[in-house]
Amino acid sequence: MIISEVRNELENHIIPFWNNLKDEENGGFYGYLSFGLELDKKADKGVILHSRILWFYSNAYLTLKDESLLDYARHAFEFIKDHCIDYKYGGVYWMMNYQGEVADDMKHTYNIAFAIYALSCYYRASGDKNALNLAYKLFIDIEENTLDEYGYGEAFDRKWNLVDNDALSENGLKADKTMNAILHLIEAYTELYLADHNEKVGERLKFQLSQMRDIVYTPETNALKVFFDTKFDLVGDIHSYGHDIEATWLMDRACDVLGDEELKKQFAEMDLKISRNIRDIALEDGALNNERENDKIDRKRVWWVQAEAIVGFINAYQHSGEERFLESAKSVWEYVKSDIIDKREGSEWYSEVSFEHVPHDYKEIVGPWKCPYHNGRMCMEVINRGVDF
């Protein structure tokens, strides 16, 4: 059954793999493992990567109650606390070198959100008030430095001057604001609100949810827009299937944590419409395609998209009772087992696999974005939700 299978994947594959990437000499975790499984101990260390690692070990401890996981979380926390936070100008840096020195001092709202997410979860796991204090420091940094009259700006230099948002722009498009940043602010503020139910955090979380509902969501197509200019006018014609299904359960969770019954009802209805749409248009041959740009469907299978599809479909089943969602979740899990999980000794999950079932050898196994967050979280969500099939 799926719960025992994903527990085994988490405990006996994903966790041991990341344990082996702990950098005892320079702190944190090694930043790069190639497709050929060549470890670069001197590769830059992404701050997003380390925030996601900190969240992963913290939440794994909360799920599995294994004290050793808290030790790994503490190791990640020390690296972030000592190296990644800009105590002079606020926020967190974008990239560190392998010794923990600043390699790229860009400030990005999305990146800071992940640090808040991780620090809040680490506080819940460890009780370390320093982590919660740092999460609130970063919350204030975002609220005081990134907002304009329309919403949250995203990319800044070290002193909070706007710069091009290359980090979250794709497909040859330039976006000032993105659905992705709003979604992960929701994720971060949900975790921070869960940590100690601060009223101001709750207010800002409701604002972010309202932006997703009123600006990002398209009722005519039951899809989320992706890229925007400063005033939230649409840029490009892209539909990101993975972000849509990820957003459904993260928005539902935010409403549950807030405890707002009216919001719960609104978003449950909206998220079910999005989930049904993704199931109908994006699920093909047992797995989720990546995205649509204009009239072109990108059918490659991306590791995180499959992980989020499993959680999203289970969440939709829990809200609707529609067995088709469980069938969809099962089909994606079967695909993950057969094609995404890398069976080679010393590896983890492939980043991308072609529609023809061929792993893309130009995509790394570990990198600034390739982390234990999506696949590890999927395993923990399956375990904690308790829906077995």
Short mmCIF file of N, CA and C in Angstrom, two decimals, residues 123-124 132 136 189-203 256-259:
data_model
loop_
_atom_site.label_atom_id
_atom_site.label_comp_id
_atom_site.label_asym_id
_atom_site.label_seq_id
_atom_site.Cartn_x
_atom_site.Cartn_y
_atom_site.Cartn_z
N TYR A 123 11.66 25.88 14.31
CA TYR A 123 11.21 26.28 15.65
C TYR A 123 10.18 25.30 16.19
N ARG A 124 9.23 24.90 15.36
CA ARG A 124 8.20 23.95 15.82
C ARG A 124 8.82 22.60 16.19
N LEU A 132 12.65 31.23 15.55
CA LEU A 132 11.41 31.99 15.39
C LEU A 132 11.70 33.48 15.29
N TYR A 136 10.71 35.98 12.15
CA TYR A 136 9.99 37.25 12.25
C TYR A 136 10.81 38.41 11.70
N TYR A 189 4.10 31.98 5.16
CA TYR A 189 3.31 32.66 6.19
C TYR A 189 2.37 31.68 6.89
N THR A 190 1.94 30.65 6.18
CA THR A 190 1.15 29.59 6.83
C THR A 190 1.97 28.92 7.93
N GLU A 191 3.22 28.60 7.62
CA GLU A 191 4.08 27.94 8.59
C GLU A 191 4.41 28.87 9.76
N LEU A 192 4.63 30.15 9.47
CA LEU A 192 4.92 31.11 10.53
C LEU A 192 3.68 31.33 11.40
N TYR A 193 2.51 31.39 10.78
CA TYR A 193 1.28 31.54 11.56
C TYR A 193 1.04 30.32 12.43
N LEU A 194 1.35 29.15 11.91
CA LEU A 194 1.21 27.91 12.68
C LEU A 194 2.13 27.91 13.90
N ALA A 195 3.27 28.58 13.78
CA ALA A 195 4.25 28.57 14.87
C ALA A 195 3.74 29.30 16.11
N ASP A 196 3.05 30.46 15.92
CA ASP A 196 2.54 31.12 17.14
C ASP A 196 1.34 32.03 16.90
N HIS A 197 0.64 31.83 15.78
CA HIS A 197 -0.66 32.47 15.53
C HIS A 197 -0.62 33.99 15.72
N ASN A 198 0.36 34.61 15.12
CA ASN A 198 0.48 36.06 15.17
C ASN A 198 -0.58 36.69 14.26
N GLU A 199 -1.33 37.66 14.80
CA GLU A 199 -2.45 38.25 14.06
C GLU A 199 -2.00 38.97 12.79
N LYS A 200 -0.88 39.68 12.85
CA LYS A 200 -0.38 40.40 11.68
C LYS A 200 0.00 39.42 10.56
N VAL A 201 0.62 38.31 10.92
CA VAL A 201 0.96 37.29 9.92
C VAL A 201 -0.32 36.76 9.27
N GLY A 202 -1.34 36.52 10.10
CA GLY A 202 -2.62 36.04 9.57
C GLY A 202 -3.25 37.03 8.59
N GLU A 203 -3.17 38.32 8.91
CA GLU A 203 -3.72 39.35 8.01
C GLU A 203 -3.01 39.33 6.66
N ASP A 256 -7.04 26.15 6.28
CA ASP A 256 -7.22 25.29 7.45
C ASP A 256 -6.46 25.84 8.66
N VAL A 257 -5.22 26.27 8.44
CA VAL A 257 -4.41 26.79 9.54
C VAL A 257 -4.99 28.10 10.06
N LEU A 258 -5.50 28.94 9.18
CA LEU A 258 -6.13 30.19 9.61
C LEU A 258 -7.42 29.92 10.38
N GLY A 259 -8.10 28.81 10.04
CA GLY A 259 -9.35 28.49 10.72
C GLY A 259 -10.51 29.37 10.31
#
